[in-house]
N, CA, C and O atoms as a Tinker XYZ file with bonds, in Angstrom:
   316  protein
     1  N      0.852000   -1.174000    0.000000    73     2
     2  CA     0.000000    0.000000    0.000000    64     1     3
     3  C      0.887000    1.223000    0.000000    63     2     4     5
     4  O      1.776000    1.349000    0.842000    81     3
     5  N      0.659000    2.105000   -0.917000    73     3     6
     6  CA     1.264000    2.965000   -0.824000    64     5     7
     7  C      1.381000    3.936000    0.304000    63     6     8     9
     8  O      0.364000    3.845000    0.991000    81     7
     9  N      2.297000    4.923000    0.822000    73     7    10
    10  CA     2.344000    6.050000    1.688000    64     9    11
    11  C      1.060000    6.033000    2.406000    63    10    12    13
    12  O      0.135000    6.831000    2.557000    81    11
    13  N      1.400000    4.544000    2.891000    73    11    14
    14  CA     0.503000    4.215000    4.603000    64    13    15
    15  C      0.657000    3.228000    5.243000    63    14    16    17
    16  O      0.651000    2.097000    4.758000    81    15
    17  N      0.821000    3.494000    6.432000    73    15    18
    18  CA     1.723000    3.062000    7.601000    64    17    19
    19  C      0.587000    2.429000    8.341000    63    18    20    21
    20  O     -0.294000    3.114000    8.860000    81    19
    21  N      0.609000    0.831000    8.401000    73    19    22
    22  CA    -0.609000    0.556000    9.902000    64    21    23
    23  C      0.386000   -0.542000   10.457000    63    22    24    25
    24  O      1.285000   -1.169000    9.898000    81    23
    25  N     -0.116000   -0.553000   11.824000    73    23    26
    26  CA     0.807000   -1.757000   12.662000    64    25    27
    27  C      0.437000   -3.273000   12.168000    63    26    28    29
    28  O     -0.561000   -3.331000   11.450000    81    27
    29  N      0.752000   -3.858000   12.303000    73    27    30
    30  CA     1.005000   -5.716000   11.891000    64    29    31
    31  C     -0.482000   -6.187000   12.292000    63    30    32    33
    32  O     -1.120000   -6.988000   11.609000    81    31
    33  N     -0.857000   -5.724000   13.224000    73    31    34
    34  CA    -2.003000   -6.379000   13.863000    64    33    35
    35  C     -3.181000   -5.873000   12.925000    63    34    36    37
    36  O     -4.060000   -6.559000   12.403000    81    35
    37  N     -3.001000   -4.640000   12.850000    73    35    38
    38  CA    -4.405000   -4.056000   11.667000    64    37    39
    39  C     -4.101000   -4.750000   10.241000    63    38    40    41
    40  O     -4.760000   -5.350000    9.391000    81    39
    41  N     -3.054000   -4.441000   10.383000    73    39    42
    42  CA    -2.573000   -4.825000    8.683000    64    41    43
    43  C     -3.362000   -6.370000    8.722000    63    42    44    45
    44  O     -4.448000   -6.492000    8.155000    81    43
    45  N     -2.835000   -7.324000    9.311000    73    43    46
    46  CA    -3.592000   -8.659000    9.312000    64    45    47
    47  C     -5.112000   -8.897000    9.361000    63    46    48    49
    48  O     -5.622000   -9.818000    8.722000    81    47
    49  N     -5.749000   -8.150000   10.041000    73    47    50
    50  CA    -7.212000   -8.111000   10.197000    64    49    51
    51  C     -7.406000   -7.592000    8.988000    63    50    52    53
    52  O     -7.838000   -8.513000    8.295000    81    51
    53  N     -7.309000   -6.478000    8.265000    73    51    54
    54  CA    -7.411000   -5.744000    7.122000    64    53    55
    55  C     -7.062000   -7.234000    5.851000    63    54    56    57
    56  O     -7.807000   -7.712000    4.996000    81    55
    57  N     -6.273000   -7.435000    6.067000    73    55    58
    58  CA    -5.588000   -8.596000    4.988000    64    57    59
    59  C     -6.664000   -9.685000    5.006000    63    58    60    61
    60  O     -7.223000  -10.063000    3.977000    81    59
    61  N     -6.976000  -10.263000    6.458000    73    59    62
    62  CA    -7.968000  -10.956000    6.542000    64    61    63
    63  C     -9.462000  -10.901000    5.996000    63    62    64    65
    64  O    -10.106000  -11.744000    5.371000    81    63
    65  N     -9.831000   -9.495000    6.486000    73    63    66
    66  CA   -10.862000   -9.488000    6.065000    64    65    67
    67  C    -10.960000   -9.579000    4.363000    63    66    68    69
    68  O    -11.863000  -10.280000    3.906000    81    67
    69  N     -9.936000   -8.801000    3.316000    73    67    70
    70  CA    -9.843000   -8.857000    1.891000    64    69    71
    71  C     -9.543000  -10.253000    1.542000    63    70    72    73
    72  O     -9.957000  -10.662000    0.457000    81    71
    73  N     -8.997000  -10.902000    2.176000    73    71    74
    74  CA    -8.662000  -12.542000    1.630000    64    73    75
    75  C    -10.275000  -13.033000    1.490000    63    74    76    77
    76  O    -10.833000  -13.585000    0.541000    81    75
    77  N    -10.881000  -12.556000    2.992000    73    75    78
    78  CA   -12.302000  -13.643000    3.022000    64    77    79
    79  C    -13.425000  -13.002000    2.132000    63    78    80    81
    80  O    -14.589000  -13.395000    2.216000    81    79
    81  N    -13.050000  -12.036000    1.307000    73    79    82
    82  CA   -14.015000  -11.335000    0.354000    64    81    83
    83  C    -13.281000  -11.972000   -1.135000    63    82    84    85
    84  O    -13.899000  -11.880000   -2.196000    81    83
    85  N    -11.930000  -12.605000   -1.067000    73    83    86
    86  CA   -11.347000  -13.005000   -2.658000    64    85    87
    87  C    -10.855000  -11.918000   -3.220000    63    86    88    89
    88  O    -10.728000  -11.877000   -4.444000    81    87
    89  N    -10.434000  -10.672000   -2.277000    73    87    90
    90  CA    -9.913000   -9.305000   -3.547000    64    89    91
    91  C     -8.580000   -8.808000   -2.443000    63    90    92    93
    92  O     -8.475000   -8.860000   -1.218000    81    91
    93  N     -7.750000   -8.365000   -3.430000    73    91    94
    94  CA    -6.737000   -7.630000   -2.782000    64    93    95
    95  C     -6.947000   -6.857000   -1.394000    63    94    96    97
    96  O     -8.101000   -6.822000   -0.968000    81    95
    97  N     -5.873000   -6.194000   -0.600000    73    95    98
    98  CA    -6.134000   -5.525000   -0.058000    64    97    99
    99  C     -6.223000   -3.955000   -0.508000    63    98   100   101
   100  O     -6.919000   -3.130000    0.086000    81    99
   101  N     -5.606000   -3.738000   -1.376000    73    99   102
   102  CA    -5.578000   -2.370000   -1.801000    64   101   103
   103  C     -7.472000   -2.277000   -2.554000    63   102   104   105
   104  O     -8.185000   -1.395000   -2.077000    81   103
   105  N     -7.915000   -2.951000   -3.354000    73   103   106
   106  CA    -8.896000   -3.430000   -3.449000    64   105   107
   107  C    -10.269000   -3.482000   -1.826000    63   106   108   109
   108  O    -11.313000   -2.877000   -1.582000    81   107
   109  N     -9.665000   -4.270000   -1.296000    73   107   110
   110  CA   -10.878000   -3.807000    0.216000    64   109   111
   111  C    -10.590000   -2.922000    0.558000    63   110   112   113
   112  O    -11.652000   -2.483000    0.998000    81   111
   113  N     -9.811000   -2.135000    0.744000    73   111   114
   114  CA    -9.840000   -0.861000    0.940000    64   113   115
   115  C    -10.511000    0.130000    0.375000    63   114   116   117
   116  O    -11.195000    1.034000    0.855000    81   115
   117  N    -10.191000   -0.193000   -0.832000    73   115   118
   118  CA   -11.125000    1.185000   -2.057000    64   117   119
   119  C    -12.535000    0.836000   -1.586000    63   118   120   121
   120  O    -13.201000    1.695000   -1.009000    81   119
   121  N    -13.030000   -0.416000   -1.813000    73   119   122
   122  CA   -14.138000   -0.549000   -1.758000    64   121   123
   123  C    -14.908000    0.063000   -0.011000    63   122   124   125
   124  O    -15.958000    0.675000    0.182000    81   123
   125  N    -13.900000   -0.407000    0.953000    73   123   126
   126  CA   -14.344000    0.142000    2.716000    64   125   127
   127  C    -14.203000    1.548000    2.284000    63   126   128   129
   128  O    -14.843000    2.111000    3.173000    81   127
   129  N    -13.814000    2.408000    1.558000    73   127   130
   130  CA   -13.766000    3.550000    1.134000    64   129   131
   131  C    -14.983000    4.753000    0.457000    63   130   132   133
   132  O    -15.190000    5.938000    0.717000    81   131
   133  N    -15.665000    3.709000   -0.580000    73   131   134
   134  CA   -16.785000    4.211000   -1.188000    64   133   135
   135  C    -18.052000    3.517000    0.008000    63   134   136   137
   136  O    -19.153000    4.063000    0.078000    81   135
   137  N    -17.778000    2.524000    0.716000    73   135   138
   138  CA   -18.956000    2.191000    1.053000    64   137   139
   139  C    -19.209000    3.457000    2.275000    63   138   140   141
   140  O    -20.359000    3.755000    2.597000    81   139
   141  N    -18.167000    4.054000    2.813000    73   139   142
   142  CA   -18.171000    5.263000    3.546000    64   141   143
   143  C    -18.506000    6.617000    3.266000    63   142   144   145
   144  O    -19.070000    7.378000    4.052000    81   143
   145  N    -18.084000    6.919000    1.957000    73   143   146
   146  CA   -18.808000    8.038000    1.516000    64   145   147
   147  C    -20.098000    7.735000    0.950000    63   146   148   149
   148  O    -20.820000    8.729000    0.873000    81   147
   149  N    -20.676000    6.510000    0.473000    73   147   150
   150  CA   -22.232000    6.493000    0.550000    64   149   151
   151  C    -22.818000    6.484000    1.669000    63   150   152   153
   152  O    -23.910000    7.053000    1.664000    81   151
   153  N    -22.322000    5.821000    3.111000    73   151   154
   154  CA   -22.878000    6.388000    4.644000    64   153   155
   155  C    -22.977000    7.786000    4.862000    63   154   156   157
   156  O    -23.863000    8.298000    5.545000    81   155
   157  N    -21.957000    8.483000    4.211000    73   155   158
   158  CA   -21.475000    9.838000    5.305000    64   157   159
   159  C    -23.091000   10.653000    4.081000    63   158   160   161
   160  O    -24.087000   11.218000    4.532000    81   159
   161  N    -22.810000   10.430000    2.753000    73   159   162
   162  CA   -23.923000   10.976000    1.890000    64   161   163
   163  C    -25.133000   10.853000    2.142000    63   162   164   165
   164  O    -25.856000   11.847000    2.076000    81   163
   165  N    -25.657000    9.582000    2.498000    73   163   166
   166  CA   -26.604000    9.040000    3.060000    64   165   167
   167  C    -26.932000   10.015000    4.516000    63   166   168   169
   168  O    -27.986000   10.649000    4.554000    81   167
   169  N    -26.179000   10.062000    5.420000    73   167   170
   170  CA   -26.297000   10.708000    6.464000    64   169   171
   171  C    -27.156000   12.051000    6.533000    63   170   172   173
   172  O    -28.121000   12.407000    7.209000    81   171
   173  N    -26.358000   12.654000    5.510000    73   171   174
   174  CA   -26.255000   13.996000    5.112000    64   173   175
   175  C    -27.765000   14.300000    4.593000    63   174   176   177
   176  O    -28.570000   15.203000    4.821000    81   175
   177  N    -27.775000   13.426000    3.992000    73   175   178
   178  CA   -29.356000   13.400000    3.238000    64   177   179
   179  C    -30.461000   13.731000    4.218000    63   178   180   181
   180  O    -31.290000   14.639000    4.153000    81   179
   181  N    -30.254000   12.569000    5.368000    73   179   182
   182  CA   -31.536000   12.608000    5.955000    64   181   183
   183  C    -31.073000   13.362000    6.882000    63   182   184   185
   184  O    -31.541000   12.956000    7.946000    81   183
   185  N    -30.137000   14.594000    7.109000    73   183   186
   186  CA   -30.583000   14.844000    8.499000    64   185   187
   187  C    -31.051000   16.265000    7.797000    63   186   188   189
   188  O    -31.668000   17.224000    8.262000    81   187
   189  N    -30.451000   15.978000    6.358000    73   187   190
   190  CA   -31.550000   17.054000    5.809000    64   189   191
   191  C    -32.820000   17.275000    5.366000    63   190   192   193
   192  O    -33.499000   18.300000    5.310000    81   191
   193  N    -33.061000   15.948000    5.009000    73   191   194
   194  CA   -34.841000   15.600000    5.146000    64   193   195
   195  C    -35.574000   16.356000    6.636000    63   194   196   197
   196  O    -36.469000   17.192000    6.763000    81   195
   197  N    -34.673000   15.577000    7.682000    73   195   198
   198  CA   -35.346000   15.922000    8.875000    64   197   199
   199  C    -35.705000   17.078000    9.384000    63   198   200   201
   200  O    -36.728000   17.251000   10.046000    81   199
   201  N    -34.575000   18.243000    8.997000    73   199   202
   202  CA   -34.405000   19.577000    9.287000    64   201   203
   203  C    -35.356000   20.427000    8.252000    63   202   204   205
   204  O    -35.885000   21.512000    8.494000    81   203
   205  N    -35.439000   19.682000    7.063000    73   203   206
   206  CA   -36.698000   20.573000    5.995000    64   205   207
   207  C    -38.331000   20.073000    6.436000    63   206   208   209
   208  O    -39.429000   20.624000    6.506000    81   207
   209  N    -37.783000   18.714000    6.677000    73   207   210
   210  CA   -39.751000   18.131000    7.550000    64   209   211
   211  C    -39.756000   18.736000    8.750000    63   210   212   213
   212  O    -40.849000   18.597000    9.300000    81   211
   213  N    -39.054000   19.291000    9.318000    73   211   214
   214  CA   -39.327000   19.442000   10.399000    64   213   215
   215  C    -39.830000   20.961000   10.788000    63   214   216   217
   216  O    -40.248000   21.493000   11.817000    81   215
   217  N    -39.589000   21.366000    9.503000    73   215   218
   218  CA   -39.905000   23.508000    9.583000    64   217   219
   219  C    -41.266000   23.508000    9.022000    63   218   220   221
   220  O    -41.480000   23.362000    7.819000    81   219
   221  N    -42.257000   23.686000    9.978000    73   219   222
   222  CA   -43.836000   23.985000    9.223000    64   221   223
   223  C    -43.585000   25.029000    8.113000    63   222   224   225
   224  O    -44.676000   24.793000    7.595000    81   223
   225  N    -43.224000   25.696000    7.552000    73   223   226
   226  CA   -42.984000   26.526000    6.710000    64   225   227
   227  C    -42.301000   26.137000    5.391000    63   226   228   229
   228  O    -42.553000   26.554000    4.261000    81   227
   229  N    -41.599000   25.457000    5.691000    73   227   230
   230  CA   -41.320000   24.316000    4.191000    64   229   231
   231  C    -42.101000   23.578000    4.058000    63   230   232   233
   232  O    -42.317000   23.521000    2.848000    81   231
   233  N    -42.846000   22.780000    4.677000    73   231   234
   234  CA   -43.915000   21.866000    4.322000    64   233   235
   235  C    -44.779000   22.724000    3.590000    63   234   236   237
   236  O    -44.967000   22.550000    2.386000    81   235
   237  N    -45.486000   23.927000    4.440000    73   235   238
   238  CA   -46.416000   24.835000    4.172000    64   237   239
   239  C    -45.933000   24.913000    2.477000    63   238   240   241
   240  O    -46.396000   24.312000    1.508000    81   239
   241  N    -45.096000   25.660000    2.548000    73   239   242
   242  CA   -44.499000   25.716000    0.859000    64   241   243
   243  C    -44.439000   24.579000    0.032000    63   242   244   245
   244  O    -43.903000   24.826000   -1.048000    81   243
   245  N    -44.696000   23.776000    0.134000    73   243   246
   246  CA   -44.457000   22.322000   -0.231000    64   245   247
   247  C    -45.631000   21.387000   -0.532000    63   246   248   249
   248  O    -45.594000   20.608000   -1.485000    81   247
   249  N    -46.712000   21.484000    0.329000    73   247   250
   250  CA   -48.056000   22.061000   -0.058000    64   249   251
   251  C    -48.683000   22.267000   -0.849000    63   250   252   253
   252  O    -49.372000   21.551000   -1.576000    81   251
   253  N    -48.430000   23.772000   -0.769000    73   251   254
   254  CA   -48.871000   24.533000   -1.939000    64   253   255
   255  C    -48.387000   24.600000   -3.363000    63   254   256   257
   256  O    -48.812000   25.125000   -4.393000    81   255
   257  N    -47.474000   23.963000   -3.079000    73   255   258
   258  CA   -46.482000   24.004000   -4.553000    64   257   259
   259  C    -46.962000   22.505000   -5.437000    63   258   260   261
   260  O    -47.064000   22.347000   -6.654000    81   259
   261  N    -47.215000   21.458000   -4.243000    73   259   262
   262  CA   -47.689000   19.792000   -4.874000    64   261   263
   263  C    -48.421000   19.334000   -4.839000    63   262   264   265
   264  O    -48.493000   18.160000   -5.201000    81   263
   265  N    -49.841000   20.336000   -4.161000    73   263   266
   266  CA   -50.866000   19.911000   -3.613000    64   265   267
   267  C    -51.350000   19.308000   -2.401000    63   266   268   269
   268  O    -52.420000   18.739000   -2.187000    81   267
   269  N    -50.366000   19.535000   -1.643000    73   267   270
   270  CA   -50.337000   18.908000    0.150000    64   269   271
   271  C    -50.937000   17.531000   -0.155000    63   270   272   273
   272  O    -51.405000   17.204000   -1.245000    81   271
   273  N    -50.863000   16.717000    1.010000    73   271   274
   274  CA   -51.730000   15.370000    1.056000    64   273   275
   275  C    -52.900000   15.734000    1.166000    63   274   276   277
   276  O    -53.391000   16.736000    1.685000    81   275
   277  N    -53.481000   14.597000    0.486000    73   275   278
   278  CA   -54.632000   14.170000   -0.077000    64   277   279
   279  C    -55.640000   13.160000    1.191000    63   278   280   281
   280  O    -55.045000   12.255000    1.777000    81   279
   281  N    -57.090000   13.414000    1.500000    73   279   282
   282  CA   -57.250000   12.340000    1.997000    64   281   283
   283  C    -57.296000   11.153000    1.917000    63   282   284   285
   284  O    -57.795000   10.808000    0.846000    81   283
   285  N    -56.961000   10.202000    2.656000    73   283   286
   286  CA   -57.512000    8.888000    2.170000    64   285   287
   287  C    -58.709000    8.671000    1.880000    63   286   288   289
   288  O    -59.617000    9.317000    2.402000    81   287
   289  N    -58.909000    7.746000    1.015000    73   287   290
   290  CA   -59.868000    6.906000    0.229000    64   289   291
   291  C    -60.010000    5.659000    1.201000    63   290   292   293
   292  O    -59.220000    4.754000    1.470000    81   291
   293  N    -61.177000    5.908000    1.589000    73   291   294
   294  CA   -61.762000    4.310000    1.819000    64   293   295
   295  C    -63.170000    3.637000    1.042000    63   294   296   297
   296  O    -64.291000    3.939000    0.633000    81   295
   297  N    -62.049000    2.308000    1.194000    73   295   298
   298  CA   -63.518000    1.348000    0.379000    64   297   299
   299  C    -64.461000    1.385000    0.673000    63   298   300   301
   300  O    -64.350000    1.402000    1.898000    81   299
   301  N    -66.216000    1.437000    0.285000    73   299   302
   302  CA   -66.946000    0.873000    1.407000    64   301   303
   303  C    -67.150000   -0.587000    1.908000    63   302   304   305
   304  O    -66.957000   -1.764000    1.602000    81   303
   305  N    -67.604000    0.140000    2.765000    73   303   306
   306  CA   -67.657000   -1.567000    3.288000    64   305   307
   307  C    -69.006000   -2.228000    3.094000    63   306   308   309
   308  O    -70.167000   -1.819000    3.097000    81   307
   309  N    -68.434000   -3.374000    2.930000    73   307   310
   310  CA   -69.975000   -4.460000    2.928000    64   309   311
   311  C    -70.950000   -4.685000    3.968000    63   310   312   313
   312  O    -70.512000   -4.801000    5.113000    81   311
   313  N    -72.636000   -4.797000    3.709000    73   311   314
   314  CA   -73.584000   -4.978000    4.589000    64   313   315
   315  C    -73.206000   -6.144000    5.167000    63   314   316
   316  O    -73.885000   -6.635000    6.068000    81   315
């Protein structure tokens, strides 16, 4: 691996874990790499969902802009 330094003990667990997947280590790495920036993106997402659901005033706008929810529809029911 290039210009990176880990002790014997990580290095082996790291090695281990890429052996028991069948791919290099430089390889599990890239890949423990992207699967982290789709978490950290992912993250990001919803705590921005949460912070825009969570302002009555964006919804309000949001609303009005898509037609707010709709009521439900129910079947009738049988005699």
């Amino acid at each position: 691996m290039a210009d990176i330094e880990i002790d014997d003990t990580t290095r082996a667990a790291l090695q281990d874990l890429a052996d028991t997947e069948g791919v290099s280590l430089e390889d599990y790495l890239a890949r423990v790499a992207e699967e982290k920036q789709r978490e950290r993106a992912l993250n990001a997402g919803a705590e921005t969902f949460r912070r825009v659901t969570g302002d009555p005033a964006t919804v309000a706008a949001f609303d009005a802009e898509f037609g707010g929810p709709r009521p439900a529809k129910h079947a009738p029911r049988a005699a």
